[in-house]
Short mmCIF file of C-alpha atoms and ligand atoms in Angstrom, two decimals:
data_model
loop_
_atom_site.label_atom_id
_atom_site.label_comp_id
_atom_site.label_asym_id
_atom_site.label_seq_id
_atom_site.Cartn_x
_atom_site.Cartn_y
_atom_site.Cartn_z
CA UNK A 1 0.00 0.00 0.00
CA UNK A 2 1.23 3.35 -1.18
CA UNK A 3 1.59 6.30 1.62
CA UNK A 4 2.93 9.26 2.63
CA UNK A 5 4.72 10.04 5.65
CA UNK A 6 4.37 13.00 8.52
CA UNK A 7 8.05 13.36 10.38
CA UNK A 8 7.33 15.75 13.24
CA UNK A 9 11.05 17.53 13.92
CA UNK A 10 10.64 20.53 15.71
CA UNK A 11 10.81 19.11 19.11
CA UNK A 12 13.78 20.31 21.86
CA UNK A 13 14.11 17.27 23.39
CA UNK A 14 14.34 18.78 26.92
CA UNK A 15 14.84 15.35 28.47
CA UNK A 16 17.60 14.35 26.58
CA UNK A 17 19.66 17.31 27.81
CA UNK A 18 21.78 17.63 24.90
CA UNK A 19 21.29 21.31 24.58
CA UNK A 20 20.47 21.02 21.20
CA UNK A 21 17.97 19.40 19.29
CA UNK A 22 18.40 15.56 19.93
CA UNK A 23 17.25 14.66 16.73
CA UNK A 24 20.91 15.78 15.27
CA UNK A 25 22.79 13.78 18.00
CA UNK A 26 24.67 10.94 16.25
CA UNK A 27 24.08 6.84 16.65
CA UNK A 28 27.03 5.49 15.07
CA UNK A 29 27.98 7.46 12.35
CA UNK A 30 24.73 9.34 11.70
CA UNK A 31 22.20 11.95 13.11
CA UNK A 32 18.88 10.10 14.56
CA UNK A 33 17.25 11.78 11.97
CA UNK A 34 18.96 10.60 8.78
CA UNK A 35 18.53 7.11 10.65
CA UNK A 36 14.55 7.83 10.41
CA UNK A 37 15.00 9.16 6.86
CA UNK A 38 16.43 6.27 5.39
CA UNK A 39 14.09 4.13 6.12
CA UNK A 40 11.26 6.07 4.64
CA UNK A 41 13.68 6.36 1.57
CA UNK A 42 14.16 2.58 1.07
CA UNK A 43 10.97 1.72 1.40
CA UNK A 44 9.62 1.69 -2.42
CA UNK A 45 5.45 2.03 -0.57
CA UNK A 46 6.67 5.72 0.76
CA UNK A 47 5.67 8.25 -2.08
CA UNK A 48 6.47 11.11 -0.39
CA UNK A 49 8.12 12.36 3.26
CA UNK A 50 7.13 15.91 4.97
CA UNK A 51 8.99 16.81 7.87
CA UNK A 52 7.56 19.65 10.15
CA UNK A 53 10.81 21.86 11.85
CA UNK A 54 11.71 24.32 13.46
CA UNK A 55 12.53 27.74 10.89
CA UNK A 56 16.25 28.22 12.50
CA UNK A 57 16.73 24.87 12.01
CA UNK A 58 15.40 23.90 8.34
CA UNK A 59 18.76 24.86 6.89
CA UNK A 60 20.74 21.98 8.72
CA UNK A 61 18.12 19.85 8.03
CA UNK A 62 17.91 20.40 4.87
CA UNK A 63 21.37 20.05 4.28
CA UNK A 64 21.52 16.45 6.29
CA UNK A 65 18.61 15.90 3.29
CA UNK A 66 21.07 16.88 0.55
CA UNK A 67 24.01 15.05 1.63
CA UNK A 68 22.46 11.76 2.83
CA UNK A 69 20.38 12.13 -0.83
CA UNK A 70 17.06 11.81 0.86
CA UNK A 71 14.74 12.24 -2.32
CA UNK A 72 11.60 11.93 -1.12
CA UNK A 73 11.31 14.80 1.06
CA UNK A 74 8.01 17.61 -0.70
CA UNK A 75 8.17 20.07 2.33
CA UNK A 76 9.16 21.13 5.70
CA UNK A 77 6.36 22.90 6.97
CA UNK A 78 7.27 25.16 10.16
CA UNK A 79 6.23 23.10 13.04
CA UNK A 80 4.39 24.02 16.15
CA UNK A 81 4.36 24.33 20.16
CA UNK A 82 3.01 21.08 20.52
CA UNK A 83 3.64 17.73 18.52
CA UNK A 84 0.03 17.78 17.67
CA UNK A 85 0.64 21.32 16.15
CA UNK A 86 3.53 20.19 13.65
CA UNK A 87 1.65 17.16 12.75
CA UNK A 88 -0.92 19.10 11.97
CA UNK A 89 1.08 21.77 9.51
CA UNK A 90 1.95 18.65 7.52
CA UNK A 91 -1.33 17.36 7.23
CA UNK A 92 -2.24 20.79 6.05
CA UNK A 93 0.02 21.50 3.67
CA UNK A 94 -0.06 18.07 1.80
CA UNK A 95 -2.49 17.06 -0.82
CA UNK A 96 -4.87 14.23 0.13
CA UNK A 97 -3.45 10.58 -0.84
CA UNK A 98 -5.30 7.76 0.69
CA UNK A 99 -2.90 6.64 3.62
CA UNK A 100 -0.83 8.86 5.87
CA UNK A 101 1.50 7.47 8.27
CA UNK A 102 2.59 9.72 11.32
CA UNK A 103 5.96 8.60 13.06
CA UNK A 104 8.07 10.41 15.73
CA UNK A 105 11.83 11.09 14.09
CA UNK A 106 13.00 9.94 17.43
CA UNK A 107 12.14 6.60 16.43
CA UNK A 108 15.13 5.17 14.12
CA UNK A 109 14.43 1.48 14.51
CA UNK A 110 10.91 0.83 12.62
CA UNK A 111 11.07 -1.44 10.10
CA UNK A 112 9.70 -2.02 6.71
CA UNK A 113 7.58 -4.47 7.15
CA UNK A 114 5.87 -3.35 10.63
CA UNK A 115 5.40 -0.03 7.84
CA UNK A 116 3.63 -2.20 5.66
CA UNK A 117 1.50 -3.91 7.81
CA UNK A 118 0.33 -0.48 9.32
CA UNK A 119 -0.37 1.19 6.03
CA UNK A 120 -2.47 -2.11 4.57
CA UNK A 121 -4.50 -2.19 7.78
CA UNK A 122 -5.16 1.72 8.02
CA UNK A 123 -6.23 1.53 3.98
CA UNK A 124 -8.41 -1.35 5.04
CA UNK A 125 -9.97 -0.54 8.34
CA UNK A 126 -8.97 3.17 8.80
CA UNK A 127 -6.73 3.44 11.47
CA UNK A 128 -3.81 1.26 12.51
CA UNK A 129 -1.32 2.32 15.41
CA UNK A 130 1.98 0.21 16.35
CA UNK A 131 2.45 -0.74 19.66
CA UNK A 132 4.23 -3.15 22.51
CA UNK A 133 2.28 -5.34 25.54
CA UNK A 134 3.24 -3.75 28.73
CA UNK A 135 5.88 -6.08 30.27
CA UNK A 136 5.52 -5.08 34.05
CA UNK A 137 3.02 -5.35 36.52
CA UNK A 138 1.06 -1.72 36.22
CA UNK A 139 -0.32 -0.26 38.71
CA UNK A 140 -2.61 3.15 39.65
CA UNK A 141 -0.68 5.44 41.73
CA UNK A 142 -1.91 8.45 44.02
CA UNK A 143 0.12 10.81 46.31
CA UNK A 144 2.69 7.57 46.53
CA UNK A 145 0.20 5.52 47.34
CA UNK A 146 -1.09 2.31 45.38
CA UNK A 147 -4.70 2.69 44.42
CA UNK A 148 -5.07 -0.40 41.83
CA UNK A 149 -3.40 -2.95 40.12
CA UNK A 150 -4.67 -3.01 36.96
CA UNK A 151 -5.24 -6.11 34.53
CA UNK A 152 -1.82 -6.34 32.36
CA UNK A 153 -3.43 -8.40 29.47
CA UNK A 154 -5.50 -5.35 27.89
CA UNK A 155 -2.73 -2.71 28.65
CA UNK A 156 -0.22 -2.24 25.42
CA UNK A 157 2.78 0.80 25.32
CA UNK A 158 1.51 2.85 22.18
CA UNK A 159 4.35 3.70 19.61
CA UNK A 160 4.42 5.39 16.22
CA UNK A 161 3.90 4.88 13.55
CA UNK A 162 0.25 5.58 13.51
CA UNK A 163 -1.23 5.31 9.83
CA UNK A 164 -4.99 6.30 9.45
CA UNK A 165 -7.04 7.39 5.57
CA UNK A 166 -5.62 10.47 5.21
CA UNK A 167 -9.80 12.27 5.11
CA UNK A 168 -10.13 10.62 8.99
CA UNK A 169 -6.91 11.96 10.56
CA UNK A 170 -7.43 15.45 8.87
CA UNK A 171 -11.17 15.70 10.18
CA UNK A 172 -10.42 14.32 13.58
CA UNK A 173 -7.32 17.13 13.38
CA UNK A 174 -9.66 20.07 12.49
CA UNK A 175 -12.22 18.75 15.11
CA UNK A 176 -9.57 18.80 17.86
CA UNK A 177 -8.59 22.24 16.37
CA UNK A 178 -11.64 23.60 16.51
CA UNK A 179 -12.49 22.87 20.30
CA UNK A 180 -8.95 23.22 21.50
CA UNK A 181 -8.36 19.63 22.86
CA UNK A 182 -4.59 18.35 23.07
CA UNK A 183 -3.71 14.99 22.42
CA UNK A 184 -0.22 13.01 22.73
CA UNK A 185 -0.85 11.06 20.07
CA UNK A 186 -2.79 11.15 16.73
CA UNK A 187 -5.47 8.37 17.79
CA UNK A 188 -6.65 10.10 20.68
CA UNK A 189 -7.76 12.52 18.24
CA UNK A 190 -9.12 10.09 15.82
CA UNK A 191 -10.81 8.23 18.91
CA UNK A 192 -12.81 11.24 20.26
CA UNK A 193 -14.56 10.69 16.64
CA UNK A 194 -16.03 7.83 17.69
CA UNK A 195 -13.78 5.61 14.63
CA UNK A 196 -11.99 1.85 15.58
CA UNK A 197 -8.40 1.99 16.29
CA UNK A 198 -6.63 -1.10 15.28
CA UNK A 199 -3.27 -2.09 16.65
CA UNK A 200 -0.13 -3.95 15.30
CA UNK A 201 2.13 -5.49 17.51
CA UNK A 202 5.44 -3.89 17.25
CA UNK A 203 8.89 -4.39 18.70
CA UNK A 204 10.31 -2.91 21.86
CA UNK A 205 13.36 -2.04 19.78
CA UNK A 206 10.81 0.65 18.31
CA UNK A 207 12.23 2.97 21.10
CA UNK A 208 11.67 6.59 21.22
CA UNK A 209 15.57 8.35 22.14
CA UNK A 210 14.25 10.26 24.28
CA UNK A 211 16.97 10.59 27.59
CA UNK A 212 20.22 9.57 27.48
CA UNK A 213 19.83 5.79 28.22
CA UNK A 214 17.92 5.69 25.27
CA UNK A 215 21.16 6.43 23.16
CA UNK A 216 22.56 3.67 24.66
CA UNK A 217 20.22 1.12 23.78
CA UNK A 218 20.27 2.70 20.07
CA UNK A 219 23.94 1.72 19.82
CA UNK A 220 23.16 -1.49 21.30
CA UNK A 221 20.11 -2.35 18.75
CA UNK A 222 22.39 -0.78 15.51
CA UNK A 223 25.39 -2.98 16.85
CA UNK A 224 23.15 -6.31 16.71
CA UNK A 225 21.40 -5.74 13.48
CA UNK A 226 24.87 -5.50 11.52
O1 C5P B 1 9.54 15.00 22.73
P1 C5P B 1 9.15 13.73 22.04
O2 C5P B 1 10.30 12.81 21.79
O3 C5P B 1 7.99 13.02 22.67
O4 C5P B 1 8.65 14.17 20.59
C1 C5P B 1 8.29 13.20 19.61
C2 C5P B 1 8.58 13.73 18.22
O5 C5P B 1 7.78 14.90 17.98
C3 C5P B 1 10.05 14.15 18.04
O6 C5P B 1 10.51 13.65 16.79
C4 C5P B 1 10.00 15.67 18.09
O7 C5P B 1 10.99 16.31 17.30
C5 C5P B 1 8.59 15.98 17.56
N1 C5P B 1 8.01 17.25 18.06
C6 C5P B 1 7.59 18.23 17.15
N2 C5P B 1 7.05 19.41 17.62
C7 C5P B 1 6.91 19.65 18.94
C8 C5P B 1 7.32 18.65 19.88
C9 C5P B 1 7.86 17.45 19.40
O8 C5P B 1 7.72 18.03 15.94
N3 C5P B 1 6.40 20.81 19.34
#
């Protein structure tokens, strides 16, 4: 199945500390970002890539694009306060195609096929979102103290990417514009609509870099797939 891609760049990354967007910190010998690019680019279903970023920083992106020969790139729309925001410039500025795929740049490690599988379901069914089972034993917790233990087999760790038609996730993006509600994630959106979520089991080597041990485990994960 054919799609497009929404690559929302124009984060800080306050938790990683890095003082600098963490998007451009390297794992092995390349930015996190060119890691995300490529596999967008090698994927022969991705038609066309639009990154949302930060204006001081579309330069140096765009020159990671040119030397890394990304090609499928069509625009860098500015991106917003929120993620929701710079999703949402993307979705704005594109022109409809039937499946759009939303994935956090901070997530090198998807692979094609978990891509695939997303985009066929979404085309199918509407809305397909990757995700992991929770591993450990989850619990409610209130002022330190436990309230609930709550039942592990219907709880899953939601990831990106999240693929939907391209007409649901740019009504259920107006609608939230239009009252003001703030999601962290694109299906909470799409849910408030009322529309059936489906999700794909992932891998827990789709890891967000998000702090510093997270860099860690990147080097780890590229080390073992060579
Ligand atoms: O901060 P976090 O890692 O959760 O952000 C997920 C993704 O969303 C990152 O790739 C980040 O660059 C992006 N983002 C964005 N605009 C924001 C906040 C985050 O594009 N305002």
């Amino acid at each position: 199945m054919r799609y497009e891609v929404v690559l929302p760049a124009a984060g800080s990354g306050k938790r990683m500390g890095a003082g600098q967007n963490k998007l451009f910190l390297n794992l092995a010998d390349k930015p996190i970002l060119v890691h995300t690019l490529l596999v967008f680019e090698h994927d022969e279903n991705c038609t066309g890539i639009w990154l949302a970023v930060k204006d001081e920083e579309r330069p140096f992106i765009q020159a990671l694009i040119d030397k890394h020969n990304i090609t499928k790139v069509k625009g860098l729309p500015t991106g917003g306060e929120e993620r929701q925001h710079s999703v949402h410039s993307c979705i704005k500025e594109m022109s409809a195609v039937d499946v759009v795929l939303v994935h956090d740049a901070a997530r090198p490690f998807i692979t094609i096929p978990k891509i695939t599988e997303l985009a066929k379901v979404a085309y199918e069914k509407g809305a397909a979102i990757a995700g992991v089972r929770a591993k450990d034993t989850m619990k409610v917790v209130h002022n330190g103290l436990i309230k609930e233990t709550v039942d592990r087999e219907s709880l899953w760790m939601v990831q990106t990417p999240q693929a939907f038609r391209y007409d649901l996730l740019a009504e259920a993006e107006d609608v939230a514009e239009k009252v003001g509600f703030l999601g962290t994630d694109e299906a909470m959106l799409v849910e408030r609509l009322g529309h059936d979520i489906h999700i794909v089991e992932c891998s827990y080597e789709n890891v967000k870099m998000t702090t510093q041990e997270d860099l860690i485990f990147g080097e780890a994960i590229l080390k073992q797939r060579k």
